[in-house]
mmCIF file of C-alpha atoms in Angstrom:
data_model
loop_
_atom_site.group_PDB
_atom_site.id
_atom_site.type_symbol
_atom_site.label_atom_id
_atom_site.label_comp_id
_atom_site.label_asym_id
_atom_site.label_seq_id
_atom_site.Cartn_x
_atom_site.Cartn_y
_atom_site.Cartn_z
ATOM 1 C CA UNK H 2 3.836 -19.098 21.693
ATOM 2 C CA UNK H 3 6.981 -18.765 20.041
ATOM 3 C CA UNK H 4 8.549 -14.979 20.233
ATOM 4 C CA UNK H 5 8.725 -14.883 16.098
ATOM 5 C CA UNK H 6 5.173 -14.946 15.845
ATOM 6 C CA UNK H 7 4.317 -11.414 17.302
ATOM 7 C CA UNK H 8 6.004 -9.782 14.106
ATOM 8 C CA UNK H 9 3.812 -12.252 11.691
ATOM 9 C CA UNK H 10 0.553 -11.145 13.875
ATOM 10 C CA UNK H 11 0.745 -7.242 12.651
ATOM 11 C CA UNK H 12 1.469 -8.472 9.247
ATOM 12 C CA UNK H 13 -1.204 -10.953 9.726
ATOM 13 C CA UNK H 14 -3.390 -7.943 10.823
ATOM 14 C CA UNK H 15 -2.279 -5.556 7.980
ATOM 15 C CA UNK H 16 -3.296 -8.373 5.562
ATOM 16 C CA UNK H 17 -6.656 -8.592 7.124
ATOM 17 C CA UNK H 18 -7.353 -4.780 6.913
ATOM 18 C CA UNK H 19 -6.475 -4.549 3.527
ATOM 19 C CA UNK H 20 -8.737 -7.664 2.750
ATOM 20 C CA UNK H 21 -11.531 -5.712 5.129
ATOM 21 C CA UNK H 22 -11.207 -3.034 3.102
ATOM 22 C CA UNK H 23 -11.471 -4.260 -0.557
ATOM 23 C CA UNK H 24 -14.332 -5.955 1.083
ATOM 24 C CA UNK H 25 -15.668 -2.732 2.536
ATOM 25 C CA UNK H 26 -15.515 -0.971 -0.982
ATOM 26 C CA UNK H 27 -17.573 -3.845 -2.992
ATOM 27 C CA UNK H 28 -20.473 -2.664 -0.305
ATOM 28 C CA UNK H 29 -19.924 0.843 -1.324
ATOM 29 C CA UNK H 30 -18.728 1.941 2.202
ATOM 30 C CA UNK H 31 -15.912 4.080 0.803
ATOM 31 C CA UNK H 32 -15.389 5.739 3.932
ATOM 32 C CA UNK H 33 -14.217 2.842 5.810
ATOM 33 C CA UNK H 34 -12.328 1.182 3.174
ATOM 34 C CA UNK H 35 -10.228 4.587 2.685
ATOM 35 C CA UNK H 36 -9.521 4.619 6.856
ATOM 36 C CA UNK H 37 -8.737 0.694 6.909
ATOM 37 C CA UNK H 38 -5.873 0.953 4.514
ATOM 38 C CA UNK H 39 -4.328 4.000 6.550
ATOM 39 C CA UNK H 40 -4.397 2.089 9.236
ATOM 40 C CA UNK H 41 -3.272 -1.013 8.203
ATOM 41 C CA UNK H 42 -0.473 1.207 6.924
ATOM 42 C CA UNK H 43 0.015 2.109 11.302
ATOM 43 C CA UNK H 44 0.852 -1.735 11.607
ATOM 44 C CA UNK H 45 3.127 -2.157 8.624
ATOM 45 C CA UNK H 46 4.988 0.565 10.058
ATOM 46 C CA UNK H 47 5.702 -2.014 13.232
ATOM 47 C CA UNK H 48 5.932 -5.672 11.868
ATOM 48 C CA UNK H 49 9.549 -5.030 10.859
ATOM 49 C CA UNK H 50 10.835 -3.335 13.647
ATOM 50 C CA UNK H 51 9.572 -5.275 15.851
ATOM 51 C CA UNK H 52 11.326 -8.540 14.411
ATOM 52 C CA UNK H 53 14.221 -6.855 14.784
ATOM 53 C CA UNK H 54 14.102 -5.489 18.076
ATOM 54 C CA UNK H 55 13.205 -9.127 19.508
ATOM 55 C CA UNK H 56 16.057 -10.444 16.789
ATOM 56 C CA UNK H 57 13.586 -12.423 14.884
ATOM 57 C CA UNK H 58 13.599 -11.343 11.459
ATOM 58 C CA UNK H 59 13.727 -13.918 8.662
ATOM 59 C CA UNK H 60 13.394 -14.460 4.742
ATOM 60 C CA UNK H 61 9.911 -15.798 5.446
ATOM 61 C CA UNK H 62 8.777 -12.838 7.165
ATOM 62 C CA UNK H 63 9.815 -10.550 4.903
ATOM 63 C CA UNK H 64 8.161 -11.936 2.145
ATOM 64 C CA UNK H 65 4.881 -12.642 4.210
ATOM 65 C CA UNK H 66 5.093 -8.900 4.285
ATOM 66 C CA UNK H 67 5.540 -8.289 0.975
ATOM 67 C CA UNK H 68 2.375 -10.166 -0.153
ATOM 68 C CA UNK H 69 0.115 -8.414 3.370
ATOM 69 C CA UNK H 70 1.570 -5.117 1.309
ATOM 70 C CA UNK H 71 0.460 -5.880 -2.145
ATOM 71 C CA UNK H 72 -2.775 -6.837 -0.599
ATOM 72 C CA UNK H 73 -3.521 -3.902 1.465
ATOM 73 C CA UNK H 74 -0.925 -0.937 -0.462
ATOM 74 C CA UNK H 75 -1.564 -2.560 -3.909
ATOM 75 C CA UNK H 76 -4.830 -4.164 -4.344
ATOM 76 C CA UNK H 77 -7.526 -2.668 -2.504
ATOM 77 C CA UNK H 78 -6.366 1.457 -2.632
ATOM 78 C CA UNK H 79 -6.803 0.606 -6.517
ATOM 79 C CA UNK H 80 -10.409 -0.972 -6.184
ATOM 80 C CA UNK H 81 -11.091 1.921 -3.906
ATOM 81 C CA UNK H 82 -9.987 4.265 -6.587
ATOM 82 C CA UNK H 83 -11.934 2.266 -9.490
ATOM 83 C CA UNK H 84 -15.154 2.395 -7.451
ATOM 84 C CA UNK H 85 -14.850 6.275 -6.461
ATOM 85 C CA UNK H 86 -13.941 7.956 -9.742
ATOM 86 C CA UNK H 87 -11.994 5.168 -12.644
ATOM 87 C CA UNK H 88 -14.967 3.325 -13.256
ATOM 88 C CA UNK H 89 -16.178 6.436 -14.781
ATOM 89 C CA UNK H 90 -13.196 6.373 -17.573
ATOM 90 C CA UNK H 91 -13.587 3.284 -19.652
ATOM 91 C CA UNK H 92 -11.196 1.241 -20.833
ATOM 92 C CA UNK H 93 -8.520 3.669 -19.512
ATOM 93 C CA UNK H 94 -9.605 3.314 -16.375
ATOM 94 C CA UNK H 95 -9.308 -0.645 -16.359
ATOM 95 C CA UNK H 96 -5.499 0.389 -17.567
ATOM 96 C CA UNK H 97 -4.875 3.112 -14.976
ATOM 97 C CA UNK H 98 -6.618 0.546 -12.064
ATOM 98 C CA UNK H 99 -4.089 -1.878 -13.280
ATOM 99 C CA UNK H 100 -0.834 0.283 -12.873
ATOM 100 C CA UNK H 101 -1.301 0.979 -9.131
ATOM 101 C CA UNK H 102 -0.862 -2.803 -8.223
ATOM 102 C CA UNK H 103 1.636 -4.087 -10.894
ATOM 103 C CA UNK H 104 4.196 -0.644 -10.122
ATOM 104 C CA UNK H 105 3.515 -1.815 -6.340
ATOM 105 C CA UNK H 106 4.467 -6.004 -7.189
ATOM 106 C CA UNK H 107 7.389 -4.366 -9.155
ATOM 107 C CA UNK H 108 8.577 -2.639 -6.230
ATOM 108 C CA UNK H 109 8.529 -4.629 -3.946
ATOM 109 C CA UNK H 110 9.930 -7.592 -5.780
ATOM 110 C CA UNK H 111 12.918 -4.753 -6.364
ATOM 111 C CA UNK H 112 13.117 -4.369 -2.647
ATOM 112 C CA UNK H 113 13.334 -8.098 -1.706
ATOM 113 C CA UNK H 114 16.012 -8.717 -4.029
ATOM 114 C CA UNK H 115 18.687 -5.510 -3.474
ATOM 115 C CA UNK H 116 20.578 -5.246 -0.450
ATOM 116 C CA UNK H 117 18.894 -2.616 2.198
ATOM 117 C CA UNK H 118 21.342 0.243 2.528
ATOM 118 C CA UNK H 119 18.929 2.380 4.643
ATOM 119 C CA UNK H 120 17.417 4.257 1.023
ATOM 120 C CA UNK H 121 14.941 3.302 -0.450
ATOM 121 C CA UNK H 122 14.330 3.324 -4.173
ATOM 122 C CA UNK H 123 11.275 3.982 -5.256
ATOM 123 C CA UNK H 124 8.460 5.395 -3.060
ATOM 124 C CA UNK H 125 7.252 2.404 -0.962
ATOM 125 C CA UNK H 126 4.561 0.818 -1.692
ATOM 126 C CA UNK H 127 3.458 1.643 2.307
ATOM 127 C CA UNK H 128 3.227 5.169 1.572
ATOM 128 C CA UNK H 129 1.864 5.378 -2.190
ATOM 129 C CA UNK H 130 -1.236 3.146 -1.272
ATOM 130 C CA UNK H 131 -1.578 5.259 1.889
ATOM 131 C CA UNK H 132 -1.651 8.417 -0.080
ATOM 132 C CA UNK H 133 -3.924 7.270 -2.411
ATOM 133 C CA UNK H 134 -6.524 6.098 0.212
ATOM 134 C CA UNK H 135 -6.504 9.536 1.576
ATOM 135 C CA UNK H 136 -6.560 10.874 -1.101
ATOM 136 C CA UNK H 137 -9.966 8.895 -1.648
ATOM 137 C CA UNK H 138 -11.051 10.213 1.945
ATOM 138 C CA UNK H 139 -10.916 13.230 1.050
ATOM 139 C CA UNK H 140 -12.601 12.913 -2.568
ATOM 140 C CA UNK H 141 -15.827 11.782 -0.815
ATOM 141 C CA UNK H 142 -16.503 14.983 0.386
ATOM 142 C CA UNK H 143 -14.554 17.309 -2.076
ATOM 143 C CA UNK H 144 -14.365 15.269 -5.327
ATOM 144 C CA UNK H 145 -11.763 15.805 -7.861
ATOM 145 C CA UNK H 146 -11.406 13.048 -10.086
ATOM 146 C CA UNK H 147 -8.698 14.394 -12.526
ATOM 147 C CA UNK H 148 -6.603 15.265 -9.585
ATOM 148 C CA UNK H 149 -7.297 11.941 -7.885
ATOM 149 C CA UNK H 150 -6.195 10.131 -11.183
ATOM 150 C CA UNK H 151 -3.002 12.277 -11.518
ATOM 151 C CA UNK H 152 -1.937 11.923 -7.875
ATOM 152 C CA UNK H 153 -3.128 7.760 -8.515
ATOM 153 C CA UNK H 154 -0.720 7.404 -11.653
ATOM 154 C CA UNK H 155 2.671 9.632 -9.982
ATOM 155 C CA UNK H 156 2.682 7.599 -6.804
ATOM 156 C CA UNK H 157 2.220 4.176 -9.406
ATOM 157 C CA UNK H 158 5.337 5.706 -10.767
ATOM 158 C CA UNK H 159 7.170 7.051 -8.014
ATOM 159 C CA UNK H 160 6.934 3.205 -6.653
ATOM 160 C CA UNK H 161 8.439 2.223 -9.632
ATOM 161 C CA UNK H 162 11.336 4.795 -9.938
ATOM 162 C CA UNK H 163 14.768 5.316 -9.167
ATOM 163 C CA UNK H 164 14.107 8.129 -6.560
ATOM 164 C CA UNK H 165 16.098 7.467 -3.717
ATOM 165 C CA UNK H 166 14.750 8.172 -0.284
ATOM 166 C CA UNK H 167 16.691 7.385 2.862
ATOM 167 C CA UNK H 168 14.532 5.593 5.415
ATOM 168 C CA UNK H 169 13.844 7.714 8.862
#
C-alpha cells in the first residue's frame, strides 16, 4: 500500500461517519447521529497532520477533505438539527437548515483558495458542525430549541466571517 493512502483512510472514515450519521438521523436515532459527527470530527483532526508528518500532502487530498467536511460538518449536523427542533419552524426552518451547509461550502472553498498563514478565518467548519451536534446531544435531554437555533445560525456565521483565529 502506498504511504499516501493512510491520510485519505481517516478522511475516508470521517466521510463515512458523517454519511452514518445523516443516515442514523432519518431512523430517528438522534443520539447516535449527534456522537458520530463528534467523532468523525476526532479523525479530521488527524488526516492532515498526518500527511504531513509522513510528507504526503497534496492538492487532491486536501480537497478530498474538504468534500468528507461538508459531508460530515455541513450536511448531516443540519439534518440533525432539522429533525430535532427546525422542522418545527416552517418555511424558516427550511431557510435556517439551509445556512448551516452553504456558510460551511463557503468556507471552505475560502480556505482552499487563500494561502494558510497558521489563522484561520472564519470558524472552521470542523468545529461549528461539532458544536452544533453537541449542542443536539444535549437538547435530547434538556431541550431548548430557541437556543439551539441561535447557537445553529452564529456558528453558520462565524464560518462565514472574517474572525481570525490562529490554529493551535
Amino acid at each position: 500500500m502506498k504511504k499516501d493512502f493512510i491520510p485519505n483512510l481517516f478522511t475516508f472514515a470521517n466521510l463515512s461517519l458523517g454519511m452514518v450519521s445523516i443516515m442514523a438521523t432519518f431512523n430517528n436515532n438522534l443520539k447516535l447521529a449527534a456522537i458520530l459527527i463528534m467523532s468523525a470530527a476526532l479523525l479530521d483532526r488527524y488526516d492532515g497532520r498526518i500527511a504531513r508528518r509522513i510528507g504526503v500532502s497534496s492538492e487532491l487530498g486536501k480537497e478530498l477533505d474538504s468534500l468528507a467536511d461538508l459531508v460530515s460538518f455541513g450536511a448531516a449536523p443540519a439534518i440533525l438539527s432539522w429533525q430535532l427542533y427546525l422542522i418545527n419552524f416552517g418555511l424558516i426552518g427550511y431557510i435556517i437548515t439551509l445556512l448551516f451547509p452553504i456558510a460551511g461550502a463557503f468556507r471552505l472553498a475560502r480556505f482552499n483558495v487563500t494561502k494558510f498563514n497558521n489563522v484561520f478565518t472564519g470558524v472552521p467548519i470542523t468545529v461549528a458542525g461539532a458544536v452544533v451536534a453537541l449542542d443536539n446531544l444535549i437538547g435530547l435531554y434538556k431541550p431548548h430549541n430557541y437556543i439551539s437555533t441561535v447557537i445553529f445560525i452564529v456558528f453558520a456565521y462565524l464560518m462565514v466571517s472574517k474572525l481570525q483565529i490562529k490554529k493551535f
